[in-house]
XYZ file of C-alpha atoms in Angstrom:
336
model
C -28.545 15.805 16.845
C -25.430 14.817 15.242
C -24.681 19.261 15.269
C -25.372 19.357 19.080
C -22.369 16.880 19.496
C -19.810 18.344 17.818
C -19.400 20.886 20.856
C -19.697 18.604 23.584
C -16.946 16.088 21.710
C -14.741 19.310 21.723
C -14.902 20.200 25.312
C -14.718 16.432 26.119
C -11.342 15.527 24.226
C -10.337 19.524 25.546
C -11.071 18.435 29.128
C -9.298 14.784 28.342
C -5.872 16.622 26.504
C -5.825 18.972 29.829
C -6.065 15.907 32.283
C -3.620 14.056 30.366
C -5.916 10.716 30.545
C -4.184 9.204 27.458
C -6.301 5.826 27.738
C -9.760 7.141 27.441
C -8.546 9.350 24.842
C -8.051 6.487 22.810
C -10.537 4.651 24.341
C -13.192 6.910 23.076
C -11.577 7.262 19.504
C -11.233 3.692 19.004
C -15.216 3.282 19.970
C -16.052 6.209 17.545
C -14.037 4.169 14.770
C -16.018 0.852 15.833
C -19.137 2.639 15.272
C -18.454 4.219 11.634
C -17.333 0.927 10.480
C -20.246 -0.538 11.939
C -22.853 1.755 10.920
C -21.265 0.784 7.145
C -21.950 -2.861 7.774
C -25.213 -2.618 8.621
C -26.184 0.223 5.769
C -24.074 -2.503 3.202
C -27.626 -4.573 3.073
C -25.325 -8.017 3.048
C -25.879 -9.303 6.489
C -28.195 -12.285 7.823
C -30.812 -11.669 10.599
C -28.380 -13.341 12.997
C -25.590 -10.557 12.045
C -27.774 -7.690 12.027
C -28.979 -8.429 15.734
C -24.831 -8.963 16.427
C -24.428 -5.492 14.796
C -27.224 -3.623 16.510
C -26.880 -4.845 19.989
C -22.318 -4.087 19.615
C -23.993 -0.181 18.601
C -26.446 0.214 20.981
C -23.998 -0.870 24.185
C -20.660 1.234 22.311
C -23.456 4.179 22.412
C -24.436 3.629 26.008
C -20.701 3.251 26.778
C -20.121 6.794 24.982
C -23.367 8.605 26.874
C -22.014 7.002 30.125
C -18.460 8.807 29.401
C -19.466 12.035 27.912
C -22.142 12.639 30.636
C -25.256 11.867 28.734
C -27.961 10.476 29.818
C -28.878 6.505 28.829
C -31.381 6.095 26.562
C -33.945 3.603 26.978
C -34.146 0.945 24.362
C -36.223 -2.030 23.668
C -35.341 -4.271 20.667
C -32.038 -1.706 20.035
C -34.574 1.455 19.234
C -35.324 4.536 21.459
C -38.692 4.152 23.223
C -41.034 7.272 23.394
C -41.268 8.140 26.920
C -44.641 9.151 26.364
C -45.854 6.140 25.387
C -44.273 3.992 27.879
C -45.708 4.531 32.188
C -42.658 5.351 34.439
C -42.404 1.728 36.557
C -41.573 0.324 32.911
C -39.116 3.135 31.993
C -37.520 2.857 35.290
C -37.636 -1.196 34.979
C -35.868 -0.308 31.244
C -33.394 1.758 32.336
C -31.998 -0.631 35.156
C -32.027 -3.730 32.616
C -30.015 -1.509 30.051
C -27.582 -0.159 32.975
C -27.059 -3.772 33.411
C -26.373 -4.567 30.013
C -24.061 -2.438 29.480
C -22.138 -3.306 32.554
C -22.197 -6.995 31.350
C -20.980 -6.064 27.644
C -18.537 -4.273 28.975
C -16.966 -6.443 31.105
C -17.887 -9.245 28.816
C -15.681 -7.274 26.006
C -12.896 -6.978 28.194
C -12.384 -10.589 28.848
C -12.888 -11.229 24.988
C -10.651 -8.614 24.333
C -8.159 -10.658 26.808
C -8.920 -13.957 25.366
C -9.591 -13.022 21.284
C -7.554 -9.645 21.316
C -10.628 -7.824 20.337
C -13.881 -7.908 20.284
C -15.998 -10.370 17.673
C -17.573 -8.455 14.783
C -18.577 -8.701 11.365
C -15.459 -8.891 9.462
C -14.994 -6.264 6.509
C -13.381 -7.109 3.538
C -9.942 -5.783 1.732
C -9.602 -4.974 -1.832
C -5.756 -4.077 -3.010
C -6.254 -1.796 -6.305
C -2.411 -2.218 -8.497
C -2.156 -0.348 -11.364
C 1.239 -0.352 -13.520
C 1.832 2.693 -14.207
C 5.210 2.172 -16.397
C 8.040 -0.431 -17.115
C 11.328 1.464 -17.728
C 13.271 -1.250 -18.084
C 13.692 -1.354 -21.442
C 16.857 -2.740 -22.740
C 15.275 -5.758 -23.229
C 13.172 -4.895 -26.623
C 10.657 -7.057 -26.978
C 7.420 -7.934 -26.490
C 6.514 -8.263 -22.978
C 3.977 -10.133 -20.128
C 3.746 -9.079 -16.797
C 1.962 -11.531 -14.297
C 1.203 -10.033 -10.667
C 0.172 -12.052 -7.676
C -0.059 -12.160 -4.439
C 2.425 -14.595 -2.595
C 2.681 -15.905 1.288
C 5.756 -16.501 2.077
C 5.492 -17.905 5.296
C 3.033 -20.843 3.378
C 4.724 -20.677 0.751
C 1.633 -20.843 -2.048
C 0.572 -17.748 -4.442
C -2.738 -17.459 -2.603
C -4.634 -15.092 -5.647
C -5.292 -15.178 -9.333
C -2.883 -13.826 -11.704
C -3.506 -10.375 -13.734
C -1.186 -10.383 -17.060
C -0.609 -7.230 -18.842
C 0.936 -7.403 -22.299
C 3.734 -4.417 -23.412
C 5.358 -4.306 -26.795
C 9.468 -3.482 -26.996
C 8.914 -0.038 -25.837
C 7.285 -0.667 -22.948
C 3.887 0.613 -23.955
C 0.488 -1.463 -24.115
C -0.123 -3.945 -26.502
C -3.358 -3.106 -27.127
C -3.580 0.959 -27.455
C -7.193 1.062 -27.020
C -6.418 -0.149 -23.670
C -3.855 2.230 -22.126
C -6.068 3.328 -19.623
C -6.369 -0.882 -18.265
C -3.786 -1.476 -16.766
C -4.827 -2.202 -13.307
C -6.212 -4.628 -11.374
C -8.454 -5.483 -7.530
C -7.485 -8.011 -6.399
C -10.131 -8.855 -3.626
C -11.566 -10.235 -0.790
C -8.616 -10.064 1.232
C -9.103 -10.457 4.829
C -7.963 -9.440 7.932
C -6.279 -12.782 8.300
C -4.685 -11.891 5.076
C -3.210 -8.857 5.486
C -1.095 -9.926 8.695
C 0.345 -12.904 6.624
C 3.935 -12.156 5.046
C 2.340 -11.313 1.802
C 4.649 -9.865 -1.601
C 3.255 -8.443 -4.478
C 5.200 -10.902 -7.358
C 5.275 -9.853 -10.542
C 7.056 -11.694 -13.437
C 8.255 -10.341 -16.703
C 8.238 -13.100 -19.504
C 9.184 -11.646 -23.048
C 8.527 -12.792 -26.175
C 11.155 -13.280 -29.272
C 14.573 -13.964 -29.827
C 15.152 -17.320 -28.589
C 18.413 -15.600 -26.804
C 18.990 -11.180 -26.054
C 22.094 -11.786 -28.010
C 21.223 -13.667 -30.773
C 22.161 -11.882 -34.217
C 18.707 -10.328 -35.658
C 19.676 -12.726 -38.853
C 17.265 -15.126 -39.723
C 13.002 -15.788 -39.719
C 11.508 -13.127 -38.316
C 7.856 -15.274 -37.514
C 9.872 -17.318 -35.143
C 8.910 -15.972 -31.168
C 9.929 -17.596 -28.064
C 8.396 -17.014 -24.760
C 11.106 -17.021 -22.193
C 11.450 -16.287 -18.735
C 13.460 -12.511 -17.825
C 13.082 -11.059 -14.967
C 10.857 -10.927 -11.555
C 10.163 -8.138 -9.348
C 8.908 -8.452 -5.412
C 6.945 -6.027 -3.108
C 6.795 -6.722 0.665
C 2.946 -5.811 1.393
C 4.657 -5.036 5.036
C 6.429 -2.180 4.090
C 3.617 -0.613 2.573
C 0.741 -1.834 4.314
C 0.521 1.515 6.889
C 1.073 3.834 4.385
C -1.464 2.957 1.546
C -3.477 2.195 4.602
C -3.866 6.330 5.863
C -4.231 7.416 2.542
C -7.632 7.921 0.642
C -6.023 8.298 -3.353
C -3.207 5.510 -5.536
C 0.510 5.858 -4.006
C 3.363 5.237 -6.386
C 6.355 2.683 -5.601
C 9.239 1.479 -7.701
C 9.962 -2.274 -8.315
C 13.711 -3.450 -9.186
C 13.532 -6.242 -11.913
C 15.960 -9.064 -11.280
C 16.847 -11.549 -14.086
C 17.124 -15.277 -13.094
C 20.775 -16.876 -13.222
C 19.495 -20.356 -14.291
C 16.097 -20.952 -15.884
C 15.541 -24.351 -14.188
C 15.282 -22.318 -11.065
C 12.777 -19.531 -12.235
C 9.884 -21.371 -10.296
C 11.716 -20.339 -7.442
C 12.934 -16.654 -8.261
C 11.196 -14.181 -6.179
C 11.145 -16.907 -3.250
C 15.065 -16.073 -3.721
C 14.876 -12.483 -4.126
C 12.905 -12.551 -1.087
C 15.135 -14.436 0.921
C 18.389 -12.056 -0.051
C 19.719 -15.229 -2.679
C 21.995 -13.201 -4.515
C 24.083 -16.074 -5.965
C 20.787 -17.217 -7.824
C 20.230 -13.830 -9.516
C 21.711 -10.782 -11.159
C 20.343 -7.207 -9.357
C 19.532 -4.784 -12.432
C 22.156 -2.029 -12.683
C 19.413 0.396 -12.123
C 17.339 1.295 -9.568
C 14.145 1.948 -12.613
C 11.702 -0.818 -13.232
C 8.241 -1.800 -12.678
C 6.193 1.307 -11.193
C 3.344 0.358 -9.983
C 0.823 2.346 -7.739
C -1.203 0.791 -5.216
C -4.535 2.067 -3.283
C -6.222 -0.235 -0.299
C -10.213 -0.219 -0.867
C -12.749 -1.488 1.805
C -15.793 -2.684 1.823
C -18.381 -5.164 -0.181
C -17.922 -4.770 -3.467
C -21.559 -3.429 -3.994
C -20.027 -0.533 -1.940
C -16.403 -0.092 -3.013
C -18.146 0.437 -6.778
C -20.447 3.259 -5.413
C -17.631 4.701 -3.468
C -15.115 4.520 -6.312
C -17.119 4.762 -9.689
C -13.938 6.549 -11.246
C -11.456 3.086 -10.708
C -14.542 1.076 -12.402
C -15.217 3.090 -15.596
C -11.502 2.173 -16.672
C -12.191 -1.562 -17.205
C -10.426 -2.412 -13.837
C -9.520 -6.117 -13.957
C -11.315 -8.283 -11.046
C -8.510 -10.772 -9.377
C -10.154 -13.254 -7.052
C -8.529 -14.466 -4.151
C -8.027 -18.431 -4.654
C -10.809 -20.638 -2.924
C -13.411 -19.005 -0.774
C -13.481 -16.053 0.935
C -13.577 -15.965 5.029
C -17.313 -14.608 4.824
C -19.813 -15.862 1.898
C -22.743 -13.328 1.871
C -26.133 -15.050 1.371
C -26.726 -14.053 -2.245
C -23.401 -13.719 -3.495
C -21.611 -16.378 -5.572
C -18.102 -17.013 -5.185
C -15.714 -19.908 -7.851
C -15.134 -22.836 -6.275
């Protein structure tokens, strides 16, 4: 079935390119989209009764709309499955076929006016998972032992709305902990589509750990470790949001560390590097720092772990999102 449509979707986007009808074009693409993701939601095994019927009713009229506009013929349905014609006299197949002509005209123009009102269509919504994993910190005239703390901050709310994932270097910038150089990255999940059209940053913080002061002479007890505040580093999720989006695999970027002018305002760093501050911090004299790589993961995480076994079997850290998440599957337990 699915072999027999490859040629006719051909000839139809062929005989759509020729006649220059832009619209359906996209029209058509954007349904074929709709039904992948859709087709995942219902094979995910997470939704109520209530959402399933949603589900199957949005796939049976986006197929009827796609038959209607390829030339096929509509298929009879009763409770969203195919009917065997031979099994069913014609007055009732003829009865069928009227009540699902009119159901699809009602969807249709039903979605239209949602679309109007809502700016799409309602459906299920589908979770967001943003894998970080630091690759290096080559900032390293600082010499000492190290903690990085990411998080994800809105700036527009201004609240980190996430968990925090630390990982700990030693003064040369490598892990702490050899046994785990390979976990170093974090998900941090259940990020919706609300979410990703706040004005999110990826903050992360460097804190190090010894001298009480960089210039302090080396003279004196060596026990003696301080944990104070260096340096901060901010991503805009914006300007990387479309392309970790299109792509399937990690995607490297480079974070400039900025060290804070005053300590009393390090609460407030990156909410001044992100505003363009400058008088409240000192820009590094390099353009090295963090590297981090980031990958965008969809999904329940039942399915992002059979999609992605490889990111799991290297002790990936699990960052929640703080509070609850938009959708609570029945089953699932969330932290309060």
């Amino acid at each position: 079935m699915q072999e027999s449509l490859i040629p006719l979707l051909k000839s139809f986007f062929f005989s759509v390119y020729q006649k220059h009808k832009v619209d359906l074009f996209y029209k058509v693409r954007h349904v074929m989209m709709e039904l992948i993701d859709l087709r995942r939601q219902l094979l995910s095994g997470h939704l109520t009764q209530d959402q399933s019927r949603d589900v199957k009713r949005h796939i049976t009229v986006r197929l009827d709309w796609g038959n209607e506009h390829l030339g096929l013929d509509l298929v009879p349905r009763k409770e969203f499955e195919m009917v065997d014609e031979d099994q069913i006299s014609v007055s009732d197949l003829y009865k069928m076929h009227l009540s699902s002509r009119h159901s699809l005209q009602q969807s249709t123009t039903q979605g239209e006016n949602s679309r109007q009102r809502h700016g799409e269509p309602c459906r299920v919504p589908v979770p967001h998972h943003l894998l970080v994993n630091l690759k290096s910190f080559t900032y390293n005239s600082i010499g000492e032992d190290t903690d990085i703390f990411f998080s994800l901050y809105d700036l527009r709310e201004g609240k980190t709305i996430s968990e925090k994932f630390m990982v700990r270097l030693n003064k040369s910038g490598g892990p702490k902990n050899p046994e785990k150089v390979d976990r170093l990255c974090a998900l941090f999940t259940d990020l919706s589509n609300k979410d990703m059209k706040r004005d999110l940053y990826i903050v992360s913080q460097v804190i190090r750990t010894g001298r009480m002061l960089l210039n302090d002479s080396k003279k004196g007890p060596a026990h003696v470790q301080y944990r104070r505040p260096y340096g901060c580093a901010v991503l805009a999720m914006s300007d990387v949001l479309q392309i970790i989006s299109e792509l399937k695999e990690e995607k490297d970027f480079v974070l400039k560390v900025y060290t804070c002018n005053n300590e009393n305002e390090w609460y407030q760093i990156h909410e001044n590097i992100i505003r363009k501050s400058s008088t409240k911090y000192t820009a590094p004299s390099t353009n090295y720092g963090l590297i981090i790589s980031l990958q965008l993961l969809r999904g329940d995480m039942d399915q992002v772990r059979r999609e992605n076994p490889l990111i799991f079997s290297r002790g990936v850290a699990i960052t929640r999102k703080l509070g609850f998440p938009d959708v609570i599957m029945p089953g699932e337990s969330h932290p309060t």
